[in-house]
mmCIF file of C-alpha atoms in Angstrom:
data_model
loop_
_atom_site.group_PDB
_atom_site.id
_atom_site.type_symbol
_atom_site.label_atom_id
_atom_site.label_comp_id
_atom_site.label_asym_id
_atom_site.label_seq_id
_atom_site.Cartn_x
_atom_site.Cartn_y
_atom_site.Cartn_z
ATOM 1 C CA UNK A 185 14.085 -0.014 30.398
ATOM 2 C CA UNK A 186 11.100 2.393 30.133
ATOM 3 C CA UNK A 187 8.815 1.923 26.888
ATOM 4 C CA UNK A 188 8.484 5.294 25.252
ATOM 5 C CA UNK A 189 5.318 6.889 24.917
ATOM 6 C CA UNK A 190 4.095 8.126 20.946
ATOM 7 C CA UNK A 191 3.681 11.812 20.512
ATOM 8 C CA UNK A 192 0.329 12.588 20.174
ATOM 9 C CA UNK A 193 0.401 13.165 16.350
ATOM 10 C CA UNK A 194 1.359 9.188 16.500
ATOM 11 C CA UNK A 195 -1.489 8.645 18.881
ATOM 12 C CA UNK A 196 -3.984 10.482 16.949
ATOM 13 C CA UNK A 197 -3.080 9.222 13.999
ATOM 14 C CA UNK A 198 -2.500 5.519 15.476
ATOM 15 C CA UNK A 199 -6.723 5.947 16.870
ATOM 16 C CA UNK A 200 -7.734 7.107 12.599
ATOM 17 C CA UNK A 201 -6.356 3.613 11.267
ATOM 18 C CA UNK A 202 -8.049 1.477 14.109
ATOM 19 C CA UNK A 203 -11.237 3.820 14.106
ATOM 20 C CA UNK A 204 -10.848 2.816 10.009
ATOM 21 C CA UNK A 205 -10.520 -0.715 10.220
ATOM 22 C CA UNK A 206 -12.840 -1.031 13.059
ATOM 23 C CA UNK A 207 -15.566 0.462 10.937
ATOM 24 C CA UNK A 208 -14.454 0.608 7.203
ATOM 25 C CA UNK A 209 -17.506 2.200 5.591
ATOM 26 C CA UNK A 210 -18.170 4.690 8.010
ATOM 27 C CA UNK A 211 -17.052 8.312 7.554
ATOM 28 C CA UNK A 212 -14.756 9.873 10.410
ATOM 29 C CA UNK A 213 -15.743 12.998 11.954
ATOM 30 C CA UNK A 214 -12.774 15.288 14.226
ATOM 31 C CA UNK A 215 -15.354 14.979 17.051
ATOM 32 C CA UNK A 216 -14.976 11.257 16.816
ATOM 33 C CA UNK A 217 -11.249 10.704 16.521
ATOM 34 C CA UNK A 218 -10.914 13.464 19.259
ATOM 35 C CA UNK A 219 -13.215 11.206 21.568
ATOM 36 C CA UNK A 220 -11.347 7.922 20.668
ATOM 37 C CA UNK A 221 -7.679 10.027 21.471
ATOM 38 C CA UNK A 222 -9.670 11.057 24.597
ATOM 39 C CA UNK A 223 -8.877 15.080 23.553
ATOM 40 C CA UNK A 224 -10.609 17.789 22.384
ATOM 41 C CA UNK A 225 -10.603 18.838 18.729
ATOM 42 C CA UNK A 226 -9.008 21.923 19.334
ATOM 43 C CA UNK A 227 -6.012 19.433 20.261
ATOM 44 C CA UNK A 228 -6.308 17.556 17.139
ATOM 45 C CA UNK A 229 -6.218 20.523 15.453
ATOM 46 C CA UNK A 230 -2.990 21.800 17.308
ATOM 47 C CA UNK A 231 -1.176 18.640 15.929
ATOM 48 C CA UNK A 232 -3.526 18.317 12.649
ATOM 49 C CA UNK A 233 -4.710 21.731 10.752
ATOM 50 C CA UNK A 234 -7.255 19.839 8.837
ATOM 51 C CA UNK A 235 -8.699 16.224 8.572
ATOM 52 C CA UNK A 236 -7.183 16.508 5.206
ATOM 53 C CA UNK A 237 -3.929 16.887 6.771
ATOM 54 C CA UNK A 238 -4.542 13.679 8.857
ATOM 55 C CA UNK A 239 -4.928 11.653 5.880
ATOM 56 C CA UNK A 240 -2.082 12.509 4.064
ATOM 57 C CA UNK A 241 0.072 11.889 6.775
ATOM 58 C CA UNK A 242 -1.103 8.355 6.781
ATOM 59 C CA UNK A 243 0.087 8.203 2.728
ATOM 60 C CA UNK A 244 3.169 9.748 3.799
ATOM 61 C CA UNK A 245 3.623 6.505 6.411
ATOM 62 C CA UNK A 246 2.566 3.967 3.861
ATOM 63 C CA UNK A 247 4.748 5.175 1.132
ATOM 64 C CA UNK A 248 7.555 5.758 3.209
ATOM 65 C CA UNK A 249 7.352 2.247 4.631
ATOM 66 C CA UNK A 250 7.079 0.312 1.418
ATOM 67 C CA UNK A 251 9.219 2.154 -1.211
ATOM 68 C CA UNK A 252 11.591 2.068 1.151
ATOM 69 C CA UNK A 253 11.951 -1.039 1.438
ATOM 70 C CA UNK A 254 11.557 -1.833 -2.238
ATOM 71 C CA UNK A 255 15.070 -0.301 -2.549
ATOM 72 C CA UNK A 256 16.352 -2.803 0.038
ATOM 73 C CA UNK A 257 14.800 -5.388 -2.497
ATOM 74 C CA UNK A 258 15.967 -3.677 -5.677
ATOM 75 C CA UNK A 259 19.841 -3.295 -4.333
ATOM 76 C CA UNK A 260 19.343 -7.151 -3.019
ATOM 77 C CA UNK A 261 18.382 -8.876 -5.609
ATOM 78 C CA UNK A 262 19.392 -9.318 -8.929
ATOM 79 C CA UNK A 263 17.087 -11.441 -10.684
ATOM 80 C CA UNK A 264 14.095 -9.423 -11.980
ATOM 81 C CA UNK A 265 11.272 -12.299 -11.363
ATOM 82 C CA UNK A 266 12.573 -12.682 -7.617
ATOM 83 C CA UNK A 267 12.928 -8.785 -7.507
ATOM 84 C CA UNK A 268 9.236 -8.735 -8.777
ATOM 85 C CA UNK A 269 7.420 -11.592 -6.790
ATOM 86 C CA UNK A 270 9.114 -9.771 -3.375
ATOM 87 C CA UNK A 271 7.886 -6.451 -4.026
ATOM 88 C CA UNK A 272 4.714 -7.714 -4.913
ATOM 89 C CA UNK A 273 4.953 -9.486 -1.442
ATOM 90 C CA UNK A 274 5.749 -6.973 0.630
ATOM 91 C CA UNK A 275 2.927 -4.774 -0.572
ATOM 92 C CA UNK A 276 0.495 -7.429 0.268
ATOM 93 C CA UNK A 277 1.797 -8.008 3.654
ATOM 94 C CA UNK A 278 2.208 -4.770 4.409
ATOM 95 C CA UNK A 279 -1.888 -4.438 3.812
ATOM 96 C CA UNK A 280 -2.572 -7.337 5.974
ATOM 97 C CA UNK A 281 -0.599 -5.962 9.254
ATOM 98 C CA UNK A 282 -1.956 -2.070 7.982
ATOM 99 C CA UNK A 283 -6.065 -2.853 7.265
ATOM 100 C CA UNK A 284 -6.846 0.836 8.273
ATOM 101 C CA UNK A 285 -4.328 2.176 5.977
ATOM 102 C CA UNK A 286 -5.712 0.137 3.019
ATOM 103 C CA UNK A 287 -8.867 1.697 3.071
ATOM 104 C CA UNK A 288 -7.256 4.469 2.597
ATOM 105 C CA UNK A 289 -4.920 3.787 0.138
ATOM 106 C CA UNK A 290 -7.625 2.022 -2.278
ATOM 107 C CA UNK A 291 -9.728 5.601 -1.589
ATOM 108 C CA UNK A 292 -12.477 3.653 0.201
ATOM 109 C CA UNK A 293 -11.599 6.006 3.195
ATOM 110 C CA UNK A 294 -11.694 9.012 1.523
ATOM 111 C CA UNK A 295 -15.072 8.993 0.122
ATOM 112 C CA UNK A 296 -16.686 12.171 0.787
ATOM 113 C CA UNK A 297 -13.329 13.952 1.199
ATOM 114 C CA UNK A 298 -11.601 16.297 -1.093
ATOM 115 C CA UNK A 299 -10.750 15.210 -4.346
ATOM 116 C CA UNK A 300 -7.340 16.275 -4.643
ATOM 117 C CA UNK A 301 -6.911 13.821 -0.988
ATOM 118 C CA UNK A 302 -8.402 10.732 -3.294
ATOM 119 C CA UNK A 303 -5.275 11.654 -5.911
ATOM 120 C CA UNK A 304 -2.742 11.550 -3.844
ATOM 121 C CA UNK A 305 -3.672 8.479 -2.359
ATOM 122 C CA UNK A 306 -3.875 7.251 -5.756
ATOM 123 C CA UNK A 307 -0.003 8.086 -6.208
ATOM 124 C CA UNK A 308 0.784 5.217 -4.231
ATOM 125 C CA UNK A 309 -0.292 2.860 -6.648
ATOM 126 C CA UNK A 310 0.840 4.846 -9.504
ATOM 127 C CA UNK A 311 4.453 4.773 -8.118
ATOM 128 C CA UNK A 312 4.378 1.135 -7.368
ATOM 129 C CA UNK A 313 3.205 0.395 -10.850
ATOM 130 C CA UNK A 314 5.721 2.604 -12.204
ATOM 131 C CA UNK A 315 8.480 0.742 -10.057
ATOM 132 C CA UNK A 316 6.990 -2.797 -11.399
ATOM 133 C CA UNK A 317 7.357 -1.611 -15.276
ATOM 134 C CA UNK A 318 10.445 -0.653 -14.428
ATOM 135 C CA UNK A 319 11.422 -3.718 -13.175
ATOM 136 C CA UNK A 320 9.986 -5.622 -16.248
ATOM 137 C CA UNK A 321 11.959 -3.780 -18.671
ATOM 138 C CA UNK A 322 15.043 -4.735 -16.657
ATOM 139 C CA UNK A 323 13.955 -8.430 -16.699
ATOM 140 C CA UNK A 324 14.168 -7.914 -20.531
ATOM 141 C CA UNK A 325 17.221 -6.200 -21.067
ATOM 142 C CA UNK A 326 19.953 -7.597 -18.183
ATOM 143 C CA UNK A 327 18.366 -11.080 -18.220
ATOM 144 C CA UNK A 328 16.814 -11.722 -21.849
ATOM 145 C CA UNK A 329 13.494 -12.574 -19.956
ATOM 146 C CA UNK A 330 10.552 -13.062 -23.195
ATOM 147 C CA UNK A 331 7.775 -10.169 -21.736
ATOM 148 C CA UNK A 332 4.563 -11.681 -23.264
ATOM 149 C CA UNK A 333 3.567 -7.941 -23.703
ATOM 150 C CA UNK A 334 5.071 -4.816 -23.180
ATOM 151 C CA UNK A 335 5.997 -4.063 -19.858
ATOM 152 C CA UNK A 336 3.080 -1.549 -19.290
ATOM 153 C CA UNK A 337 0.504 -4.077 -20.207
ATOM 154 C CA UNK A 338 2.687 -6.530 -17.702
ATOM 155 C CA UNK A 339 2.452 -3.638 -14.872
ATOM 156 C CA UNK A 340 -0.953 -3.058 -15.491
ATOM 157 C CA UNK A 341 -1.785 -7.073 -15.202
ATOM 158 C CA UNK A 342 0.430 -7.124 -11.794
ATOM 159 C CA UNK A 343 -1.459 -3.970 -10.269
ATOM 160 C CA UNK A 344 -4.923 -5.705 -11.298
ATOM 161 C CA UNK A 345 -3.306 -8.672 -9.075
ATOM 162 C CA UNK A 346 -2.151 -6.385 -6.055
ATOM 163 C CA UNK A 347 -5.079 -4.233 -5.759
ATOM 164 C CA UNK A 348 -7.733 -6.844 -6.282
ATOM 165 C CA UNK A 349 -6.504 -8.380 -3.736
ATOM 166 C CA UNK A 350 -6.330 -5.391 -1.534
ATOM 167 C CA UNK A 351 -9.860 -4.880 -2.381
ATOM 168 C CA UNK A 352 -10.685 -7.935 -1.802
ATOM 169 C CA UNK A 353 -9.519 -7.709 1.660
ATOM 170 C CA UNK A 354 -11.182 -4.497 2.677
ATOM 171 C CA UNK A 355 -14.531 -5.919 1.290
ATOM 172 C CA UNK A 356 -14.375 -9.337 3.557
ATOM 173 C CA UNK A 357 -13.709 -6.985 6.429
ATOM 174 C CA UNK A 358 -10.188 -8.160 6.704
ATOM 175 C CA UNK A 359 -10.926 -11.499 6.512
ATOM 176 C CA UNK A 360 -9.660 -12.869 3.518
ATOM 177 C CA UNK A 361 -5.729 -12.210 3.951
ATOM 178 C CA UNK A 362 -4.574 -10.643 0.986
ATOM 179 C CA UNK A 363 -1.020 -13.176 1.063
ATOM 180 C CA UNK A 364 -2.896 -15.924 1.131
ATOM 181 C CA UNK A 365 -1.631 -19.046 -1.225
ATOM 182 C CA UNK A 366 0.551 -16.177 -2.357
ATOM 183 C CA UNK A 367 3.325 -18.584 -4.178
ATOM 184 C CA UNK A 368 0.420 -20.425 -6.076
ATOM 185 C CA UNK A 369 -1.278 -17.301 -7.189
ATOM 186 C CA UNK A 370 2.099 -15.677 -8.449
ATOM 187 C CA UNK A 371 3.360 -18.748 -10.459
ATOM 188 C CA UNK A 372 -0.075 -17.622 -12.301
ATOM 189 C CA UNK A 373 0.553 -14.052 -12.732
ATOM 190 C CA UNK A 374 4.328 -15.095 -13.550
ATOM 191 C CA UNK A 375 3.651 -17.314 -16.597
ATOM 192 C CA UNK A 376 1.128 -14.917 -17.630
ATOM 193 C CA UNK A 377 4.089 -11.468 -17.443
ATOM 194 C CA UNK A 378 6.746 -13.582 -19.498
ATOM 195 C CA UNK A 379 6.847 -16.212 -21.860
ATOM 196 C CA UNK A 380 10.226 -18.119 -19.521
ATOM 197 C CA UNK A 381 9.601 -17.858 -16.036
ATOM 198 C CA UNK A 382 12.157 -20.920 -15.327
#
């Protein structure tokens, strides 16, 4: 069985997230990634029509990969704390295997880009907060769960949670796993979101 070989959009893309977590505060140049693909940047450009372009694709990857498997979760799962602690999970895991793509998710990346690039990366979050609200409200009204706030103060408490520890990540250069003593930590952000957690 022959392994197949990724496109060169996958390549060139696959060479932006390791040229990103190899050097997170550094900005990426065309001439750079088109070295580390070992093409020219007329060749990027073929595949790419901007660095802009590049980036987005990358958002495209990340939200596609999570949200889609926060359905799996949603249709698996009844119990809205269970529902909540495994999407909160997955997006931490899914930084630790991506550390590239978190710099660009949390806009570190992007500094010096485009504006409008730092927004939609921003979306990400936005959407998963949006998904964990929703989520709260349904703890509240399937399951009588006692919110100890409303469930956008709740959201906004579990976001602090999952991008601090994102952040926290990027800025031990991917040292300080952002999963780790994950059950501990969210039996602490768990009593803290509802009054019975039991």
């Amino acid at each position: 069985m022959t392994e197949q070989k990724p496109s060169r959009r996958e390549a060139i893309l696959h060479a932006l997230v390791e040229l990103l977590e190899k050097d997170p505060g550094a900005r990426i140049t065309t001439a750079g990634l088109a070295r580390s693909v070992g093409v020219t940047e007329a060749a990027l450009y073929r595949h790419f029509p901007s660095k802009r372009k590049m980036f987005e694709a990358l958002i495209e990857f990340a939200e596609e990969a999570v949200f889609s498997r926060c359905q799996v979760i949603l249709q698996e799962q009844e119990d809205a704390r269970v529902r909540l602690q495994q999407l909160v999970h997955l997006v931490l895991v899914f930084a630790e295997r991506n550390p590239g793509l978190c710099t660009v998710l949390t806009g570190d990346a992007l500094m010096g880009e485009n504006d409008t690039l730092r927004k939609r990366a921003s979306q990400f979050f936005e959407r998963l907060e949006t998904q964990v609200r929703q989520t709260l409200k349904e703890g509240e009204i399937r399951q009588g769960l006692r919110p100890r706030t409303s469930s956008a103060r709740g959201a906004d408490f579990v976001l602090v949670f999952v991008e601090g520890r994102v952040q926290r990540f990027i800025r031990s250069s991917f040292t300080r796993l952002p999963s780790s003593d994950f059950d501990e930590a969210w039996g602490l952000v768990a009593e803290t979101v509802w009054s019975n957690t039991a």
